[in-house]
Protein backbone atom coordinates (compact mmCIF):
# COMPACT_ATOMS: atom_id res chain seq x y z
CA UNK A 1 0.00 0.00 0.00
CA UNK A 2 1.18 3.52 -0.77
CA UNK A 3 0.39 6.64 1.25
CA UNK A 4 -0.13 10.14 -0.05
CA UNK A 5 2.02 13.14 0.85
CA UNK A 6 -1.15 15.22 0.50
CA UNK A 7 -2.24 14.13 3.96
CA UNK A 8 -1.04 15.02 7.42
CA UNK A 9 1.24 12.37 8.93
CA UNK A 10 -1.12 11.81 11.87
CA UNK A 11 -4.07 11.35 9.50
CA UNK A 12 -2.07 8.83 7.49
CA UNK A 13 -1.30 6.93 10.68
CA UNK A 14 -4.97 6.92 11.71
CA UNK A 15 -6.13 5.87 8.23
CA UNK A 16 -3.53 3.07 8.21
CA UNK A 17 -4.92 1.75 11.51
CA UNK A 18 -8.40 1.56 9.95
CA UNK A 19 -7.03 -0.07 6.79
CA UNK A 20 -5.20 -2.70 8.85
CA UNK A 21 -8.47 -3.59 10.60
CA UNK A 22 -10.07 -4.66 7.30
CA UNK A 23 -10.12 -8.16 5.87
CA UNK A 24 -8.23 -8.70 2.56
CA UNK A 25 -11.34 -8.24 0.39
CA UNK A 26 -12.16 -4.93 2.00
CA UNK A 27 -8.55 -3.78 1.74
CA UNK A 28 -8.59 -4.55 -1.97
CA UNK A 29 -11.79 -2.54 -2.39
CA UNK A 30 -10.50 0.59 -0.64
CA UNK A 31 -7.28 0.42 -2.66
CA UNK A 32 -9.34 0.37 -5.86
CA UNK A 33 -11.48 3.28 -4.60
CA UNK A 34 -8.44 5.35 -3.65
CA UNK A 35 -6.82 4.84 -7.03
CA UNK A 36 -10.08 5.45 -8.88
CA UNK A 37 -10.62 8.81 -7.18
CA UNK A 38 -7.02 9.78 -7.91
CA UNK A 39 -7.18 9.18 -11.66
CA UNK A 40 -7.63 12.24 -13.85
CA UNK A 41 -10.18 12.07 -16.65
CA UNK A 42 -8.82 13.99 -19.61
CA UNK A 43 -11.07 15.62 -22.22
CA UNK A 44 -10.49 17.73 -25.36
CA UNK A 45 -10.65 20.88 -23.21
CA UNK A 46 -7.28 19.93 -21.74
CA UNK A 47 -5.53 20.88 -24.98
CA UNK A 48 -6.58 24.51 -24.49
CA UNK A 49 -5.58 24.43 -20.83
CA UNK A 50 -2.22 22.96 -21.86
CA UNK A 51 -1.75 25.90 -24.21
CA UNK A 52 -2.55 28.48 -21.52
CA UNK A 53 -0.48 26.88 -18.76
CA UNK A 54 2.47 26.41 -21.08
CA UNK A 55 2.17 30.07 -22.07
CA UNK A 56 2.63 31.40 -18.52
CA UNK A 57 5.48 28.98 -17.74
CA UNK A 58 7.30 29.90 -20.95
CA UNK A 59 6.56 33.59 -20.46
CA UNK A 60 8.59 33.59 -17.25
CA UNK A 61 11.59 32.06 -19.02
CA UNK A 62 11.15 34.38 -22.01
CA UNK A 63 11.89 37.34 -19.72
CA UNK A 64 15.52 36.18 -19.69
CA UNK A 65 15.81 37.22 -23.33
CA UNK A 66 13.93 40.49 -23.26
CA UNK A 67 10.50 41.16 -21.85
CA UNK A 68 7.72 38.88 -20.67
CA UNK A 69 4.42 39.28 -22.53
CA UNK A 70 1.80 41.39 -20.76
CA UNK A 71 -0.80 38.60 -20.76
CA UNK A 72 0.04 37.17 -17.35
CA UNK A 73 -3.37 36.12 -16.02
CA UNK A 74 -5.47 33.04 -16.80
CA UNK A 75 -9.17 33.00 -15.94
CA UNK A 76 -10.60 29.46 -15.71
CA UNK A 77 -14.37 29.65 -15.31
CA UNK A 78 -17.11 27.04 -15.02
CA UNK A 79 -20.26 26.29 -13.07
CA UNK A 80 -19.99 24.47 -9.76
CA UNK A 81 -19.33 20.82 -10.58
CA UNK A 82 -17.70 21.55 -13.94
CA UNK A 83 -14.36 20.19 -12.73
CA UNK A 84 -12.44 23.45 -13.00
CA UNK A 85 -10.56 23.11 -9.69
CA UNK A 86 -9.56 19.53 -10.51
CA UNK A 87 -8.45 20.61 -13.99
CA UNK A 88 -6.29 23.42 -12.61
CA UNK A 89 -4.78 21.07 -10.02
CA UNK A 90 -3.98 18.55 -12.75
CA UNK A 91 -2.28 21.07 -15.01
CA UNK A 92 -0.24 22.35 -12.10
CA UNK A 93 0.77 18.87 -10.94
CA UNK A 94 1.94 17.74 -14.37
CA UNK A 95 4.43 20.61 -14.71
CA UNK A 96 7.70 20.41 -12.74
CA UNK A 97 8.10 24.18 -13.10
CA UNK A 98 5.43 24.66 -10.41
CA UNK A 99 7.10 22.34 -7.89
CA UNK A 100 9.18 23.65 -4.93
CA UNK A 101 12.89 24.04 -5.64
CA UNK A 102 16.06 24.92 -3.73
CA UNK A 103 17.30 28.45 -4.47
CA UNK A 104 20.94 29.51 -4.78
CA UNK A 105 20.98 30.53 -1.09
CA UNK A 106 20.00 26.99 -0.08
CA UNK A 107 16.43 27.87 0.90
CA UNK A 108 13.44 26.01 -0.50
CA UNK A 109 11.12 28.28 -2.47
CA UNK A 110 7.66 27.71 -3.90
CA UNK A 111 7.26 29.01 -7.45
CA UNK A 112 3.49 28.57 -7.11
CA UNK A 113 1.30 29.50 -4.15
CA UNK A 114 -2.44 28.84 -4.05
CA UNK A 115 -5.31 29.87 -1.79
CA UNK A 116 -9.08 30.33 -1.88
CA UNK A 117 -10.45 33.85 -2.01
CA UNK A 118 -12.12 34.85 1.26
CA UNK A 119 -15.81 35.70 1.37
CA UNK A 120 -16.87 38.45 1.26
CA UNK A 121 -13.84 39.58 -0.70
CA UNK A 122 -12.22 42.88 0.23
CA UNK A 123 -8.81 44.26 -0.57
CA UNK A 124 -7.59 43.80 2.99
CA UNK A 125 -9.12 40.32 3.25
CA UNK A 126 -7.55 39.25 -0.03
CA UNK A 127 -4.12 40.49 1.05
CA UNK A 128 -4.42 38.79 4.46
CA UNK A 129 -5.39 35.50 2.84
CA UNK A 130 -2.50 35.88 0.40
CA UNK A 131 -0.03 36.50 3.21
CA UNK A 132 -1.41 33.52 5.16
CA UNK A 133 -0.78 31.33 2.10
CA UNK A 134 2.82 32.56 2.24
CA UNK A 135 2.97 31.54 5.93
CA UNK A 136 3.50 35.19 6.82
CA UNK A 137 1.72 36.32 9.97
CA UNK A 138 0.60 39.95 10.16
CA UNK A 139 1.16 40.58 13.86
CA UNK A 140 -0.08 44.17 13.98
CA UNK A 141 -3.81 44.84 13.61
CA UNK A 142 -3.74 48.55 12.77
CA UNK A 143 -2.80 48.41 9.11
CA UNK A 144 -4.33 50.14 6.12
CA UNK A 145 -5.44 48.38 2.95
CA UNK A 146 -2.57 49.88 0.99
CA UNK A 147 0.01 48.94 3.61
CA UNK A 148 -1.06 45.29 3.80
CA UNK A 149 -1.28 45.07 0.02
CA UNK A 150 2.23 46.47 -0.37
CA UNK A 151 3.44 43.99 2.24
CA UNK A 152 1.84 41.16 0.26
CA UNK A 153 3.62 42.22 -2.93
CA UNK A 154 6.92 42.50 -1.09
CA UNK A 155 6.53 38.99 0.31
CA UNK A 156 5.57 37.53 -3.07
CA UNK A 157 8.80 38.92 -4.47
CA UNK A 158 10.94 38.07 -1.42
CA UNK A 159 9.67 34.47 -1.35
CA UNK A 160 10.25 34.20 -5.11
CA UNK A 161 6.66 33.33 -6.02
CA UNK A 162 6.24 33.28 -9.80
CA UNK A 163 2.68 31.97 -10.04
CA UNK A 164 -0.32 32.74 -7.84
CA UNK A 165 -3.53 30.68 -8.01
CA UNK A 166 -6.63 32.20 -6.39
CA UNK A 167 -9.66 29.90 -6.43
CA UNK A 168 -13.31 30.97 -6.00
CA UNK A 169 -12.38 34.44 -7.20
CA UNK A 170 -16.04 35.21 -8.01
CA UNK A 171 -16.49 36.19 -4.37
CA UNK A 172 -15.50 39.68 -5.49
CA UNK A 173 -18.84 39.93 -7.31
CA UNK A 174 -21.05 39.06 -4.35
CA UNK A 175 -22.40 41.95 -2.38
CA UNK A 176 -19.50 44.31 -2.91
CA UNK A 177 -19.81 47.89 -4.10
CA UNK A 178 -18.56 49.06 -7.48
CA UNK A 179 -15.74 50.86 -5.70
CA UNK A 180 -14.62 47.67 -3.91
CA UNK A 181 -14.77 45.70 -7.16
CA UNK A 182 -12.69 48.38 -8.85
CA UNK A 183 -10.19 48.22 -6.01
CA UNK A 184 -9.75 44.47 -6.48
CA UNK A 185 -9.46 44.92 -10.25
CA UNK A 186 -6.70 47.44 -9.59
CA UNK A 187 -5.08 44.97 -7.19
CA UNK A 188 -4.94 42.25 -9.84
CA UNK A 189 -3.48 44.65 -12.38
CA UNK A 190 -0.94 45.76 -9.82
CA UNK A 191 0.03 42.16 -9.02
CA UNK A 192 1.02 41.50 -12.63
CA UNK A 193 2.93 44.79 -12.73
CA UNK A 194 5.36 44.28 -9.83
CA UNK A 195 8.55 46.10 -10.78
CA UNK A 196 11.24 43.61 -11.77
CA UNK A 197 9.06 40.63 -10.87
CA UNK A 198 6.62 39.47 -13.61
CA UNK A 199 4.10 37.57 -11.45
CA UNK A 200 1.57 35.36 -13.26
CA UNK A 201 -1.98 34.76 -12.00
CA UNK A 202 -4.37 31.80 -12.27
CA UNK A 203 -7.89 32.87 -11.28
CA UNK A 204 -10.72 30.34 -11.13
CA UNK A 205 -14.41 30.53 -10.32
CA UNK A 206 -17.95 30.41 -11.66
CA UNK A 207 -18.82 32.02 -15.03
CA UNK A 208 -19.84 35.27 -13.31
CA UNK A 209 -16.11 35.78 -12.84
CA UNK A 210 -15.85 36.33 -16.60
CA UNK A 211 -17.76 39.58 -16.09
CA UNK A 212 -14.95 40.80 -13.88
CA UNK A 213 -12.71 41.71 -16.80
CA UNK A 214 -15.52 43.60 -18.51
CA UNK A 215 -17.07 45.64 -15.69
CA UNK A 216 -16.49 49.30 -14.90
CA UNK A 217 -13.69 48.33 -12.55
CA UNK A 218 -11.61 47.60 -15.63
CA UNK A 219 -12.80 50.55 -17.64
CA UNK A 220 -9.36 51.13 -19.12
CA UNK A 221 -9.25 47.58 -20.45
CA UNK A 222 -5.87 46.85 -18.91
CA UNK A 223 -6.97 43.73 -17.01
CA UNK A 224 -8.72 42.35 -20.08
CA UNK A 225 -5.65 43.04 -22.17
CA UNK A 226 -3.48 41.16 -19.68
CA UNK A 227 -5.70 38.07 -19.41
CA UNK A 228 -6.67 34.88 -21.20
CA UNK A 229 -9.97 33.18 -20.39
CA UNK A 230 -11.25 29.63 -20.84
CA UNK A 231 -14.74 28.46 -19.93
CA UNK A 232 -15.35 24.86 -18.93
CA UNK A 233 -18.91 24.85 -20.22
CA UNK A 234 -21.65 22.41 -19.26
CA UNK A 235 -21.85 19.34 -21.50
CA UNK A 236 -25.06 18.91 -23.46
CA UNK A 237 -26.99 16.25 -25.34
CA UNK A 238 -26.47 15.20 -28.10
CA UNK A 239 -23.29 17.19 -28.85
CA UNK A 240 -21.25 15.64 -26.04
CA UNK A 241 -22.79 12.17 -26.10
CA UNK A 242 -19.66 10.40 -27.37
CA UNK A 243 -17.43 12.21 -24.90
CA UNK A 244 -19.54 11.29 -21.86
CA UNK A 245 -19.87 7.67 -23.02
CA UNK A 246 -16.07 7.50 -23.34
CA UNK A 247 -15.63 8.99 -19.85
CA UNK A 248 -18.18 6.56 -18.38
CA UNK A 249 -16.57 3.45 -19.85
CA UNK A 250 -13.06 4.64 -19.00
CA UNK A 251 -13.89 5.08 -15.32
CA UNK A 252 -15.80 1.79 -15.07
CA UNK A 253 -13.37 -0.38 -17.02
CA UNK A 254 -9.94 1.27 -16.68
CA UNK A 255 -10.19 2.95 -13.27
CA UNK A 256 -12.57 0.73 -11.28
CA UNK A 257 -11.49 -2.47 -13.08
CA UNK A 258 -15.11 -3.53 -13.56
CA UNK A 259 -17.27 -4.53 -16.50
CA UNK A 260 -20.00 -2.28 -17.87
CA UNK A 261 -23.40 -3.82 -18.51
CA UNK A 262 -24.51 -3.32 -22.15
CA UNK A 263 -27.27 -0.80 -21.36
CA UNK A 264 -24.71 1.64 -19.88
CA UNK A 265 -23.45 2.42 -23.37
CA UNK A 266 -26.88 3.26 -24.81
CA UNK A 267 -27.59 6.81 -25.92
CA UNK A 268 -30.58 7.04 -23.61
CA UNK A 269 -28.64 6.00 -20.53
CA UNK A 270 -25.71 8.33 -21.24
CA UNK A 271 -28.26 11.12 -21.68
CA UNK A 272 -29.65 10.27 -18.25
CA UNK A 273 -26.17 10.54 -16.72
CA UNK A 274 -25.70 13.96 -18.32
CA UNK A 275 -29.12 15.17 -17.21
CA UNK A 276 -28.69 13.88 -13.65
CA UNK A 277 -25.43 15.87 -13.40
CA UNK A 278 -26.72 19.05 -15.06
CA UNK A 279 -23.99 18.60 -17.66
CA UNK A 280 -21.18 19.29 -15.22
CA UNK A 281 -18.19 17.11 -16.05
CA UNK A 282 -17.06 17.02 -12.43
CA UNK A 283 -20.53 15.96 -11.30
CA UNK A 284 -20.72 13.33 -14.06
CA UNK A 285 -17.44 11.82 -12.90
CA UNK A 286 -18.57 11.84 -9.25
CA UNK A 287 -21.82 10.06 -10.16
CA UNK A 288 -20.03 7.37 -12.20
CA UNK A 289 -17.53 6.79 -9.40
CA UNK A 290 -20.34 6.51 -6.84
CA UNK A 291 -22.03 3.89 -9.01
CA UNK A 292 -18.75 1.99 -9.29
CA UNK A 293 -18.30 2.15 -5.53
CA UNK A 294 -21.74 0.62 -5.01
CA UNK A 295 -20.94 -2.17 -7.47
CA UNK A 296 -17.65 -2.86 -5.68
CA UNK A 297 -19.39 -2.92 -2.32
CA UNK A 298 -21.94 -5.47 -3.46
CA UNK A 299 -19.04 -7.49 -4.93
CA UNK A 300 -20.39 -7.39 -8.46
CA UNK A 301 -18.01 -7.86 -11.42
CA UNK A 302 -19.99 -5.30 -13.42
CA UNK A 303 -21.68 -1.92 -13.00
CA UNK A 304 -25.41 -1.98 -13.69
CA UNK A 305 -28.05 0.70 -14.15
CA UNK A 306 -29.27 -0.17 -10.64
CA UNK A 307 -25.94 1.10 -9.29
CA UNK A 308 -26.66 4.51 -10.81
CA UNK A 309 -30.19 4.41 -9.39
CA UNK A 310 -28.68 3.82 -5.94
CA UNK A 311 -25.95 6.47 -6.34
CA UNK A 312 -28.37 9.13 -7.53
CA UNK A 313 -30.82 8.22 -4.78
CA UNK A 314 -28.20 9.24 -2.23
CA UNK A 315 -28.95 12.85 -3.20
CA UNK A 316 -32.05 12.57 -1.02
CA UNK A 317 -34.64 12.56 -3.79
CA UNK A 318 -37.86 10.58 -3.62
CA UNK A 319 -38.00 7.38 -5.63
CA UNK A 320 -40.46 9.00 -8.04
CA UNK A 321 -37.89 11.74 -8.67
CA UNK A 322 -34.98 9.39 -9.33
CA UNK A 323 -33.87 10.19 -12.88
CA UNK A 324 -32.69 6.61 -13.41
CA UNK A 325 -36.06 5.15 -12.39
CA UNK A 326 -38.69 7.63 -13.55
CA UNK A 327 -40.32 7.26 -16.97
CA UNK A 328 -40.58 11.03 -17.47
CA UNK A 329 -37.03 11.63 -16.25
CA UNK A 330 -36.39 14.47 -18.69
CA UNK A 331 -38.91 16.62 -16.82
CA UNK A 332 -37.10 16.18 -13.49
CA UNK A 333 -34.88 19.05 -12.40
CA UNK A 334 -31.78 17.47 -10.77
CA UNK A 335 -31.12 20.71 -8.90
CA UNK A 336 -34.33 20.07 -6.94
CA UNK A 337 -33.34 16.57 -5.81
CA UNK A 338 -33.75 17.63 -2.19
CA UNK A 339 -36.61 20.00 -2.89
CA UNK A 340 -39.47 17.75 -1.81
CA UNK A 341 -37.56 16.43 1.20
CA UNK A 342 -36.70 19.93 2.42
CA UNK A 343 -40.23 21.18 1.77
CA UNK A 344 -41.57 18.30 3.84
CA UNK A 345 -39.12 19.07 6.66
CA UNK A 346 -40.07 22.76 6.66
CA UNK A 347 -43.77 21.87 6.68
CA UNK A 348 -43.34 19.51 9.65
CA UNK A 349 -41.31 22.13 11.51
CA UNK A 350 -43.99 24.74 10.85
CA UNK A 351 -46.71 22.35 12.05
CA UNK A 352 -44.67 21.60 15.18
CA UNK A 353 -44.25 25.32 15.89
CA UNK A 354 -47.97 25.93 15.47
CA UNK A 355 -48.78 23.01 17.78
CA UNK A 356 -46.47 24.43 20.45
CA UNK A 357 -48.13 27.84 20.19
CA UNK A 358 -51.57 26.26 20.50
CA UNK A 359 -50.42 24.23 23.52
CA UNK A 360 -49.14 27.38 25.27
CA UNK A 361 -52.45 29.17 24.68
CA UNK A 362 -54.36 26.26 26.20
CA UNK A 363 -52.13 26.35 29.31
CA UNK A 364 -52.83 30.04 29.74
JSON list of C-alpha atoms in Angstrom, two decimals, residues 49 61 105 115 136 156 162 170 183 191 200 220 256 260 281 287:
[
{"chain": "A", "resi": 49, "resn": "UNK", "atom": "CA", "xyz": [-5.58, 24.43, -20.83]},
{"chain": "A", "resi": 61, "resn": "UNK", "atom": "CA", "xyz": [11.59, 32.06, -19.02]},
{"chain": "A", "resi": 105, "resn": "UNK", "atom": "CA", "xyz": [20.98, 30.53, -1.09]},
{"chain": "A", "resi": 115, "resn": "UNK", "atom": "CA", "xyz": [-5.31, 29.87, -1.79]},
{"chain": "A", "resi": 136, "resn": "UNK", "atom": "CA", "xyz": [3.50, 35.19, 6.82]},
{"chain": "A", "resi": 156, "resn": "UNK", "atom": "CA", "xyz": [5.57, 37.53, -3.07]},
{"chain": "A", "resi": 162, "resn": "UNK", "atom": "CA", "xyz": [6.24, 33.28, -9.80]},
{"chain": "A", "resi": 170, "resn": "UNK", "atom": "CA", "xyz": [-16.04, 35.21, -8.01]},
{"chain": "A", "resi": 183, "resn": "UNK", "atom": "CA", "xyz": [-10.19, 48.22, -6.01]},
{"chain": "A", "resi": 191, "resn": "UNK", "atom": "CA", "xyz": [0.03, 42.16, -9.02]},
{"chain": "A", "resi": 200, "resn": "UNK", "atom": "CA", "xyz": [1.57, 35.36, -13.26]},
{"chain": "A", "resi": 220, "resn": "UNK", "atom": "CA", "xyz": [-9.36, 51.13, -19.12]},
{"chain": "A", "resi": 256, "resn": "UNK", "atom": "CA", "xyz": [-12.57, 0.73, -11.28]},
{"chain": "A", "resi": 260, "resn": "UNK", "atom": "CA", "xyz": [-20.00, -2.28, -17.87]},
{"chain": "A", "resi": 281, "resn": "UNK", "atom": "CA", "xyz": [-18.19, 17.11, -16.05]},
{"chain": "A", "resi": 287, "resn": "UNK", "atom": "CA", "xyz": [-21.82, 10.06, -10.16]}
]
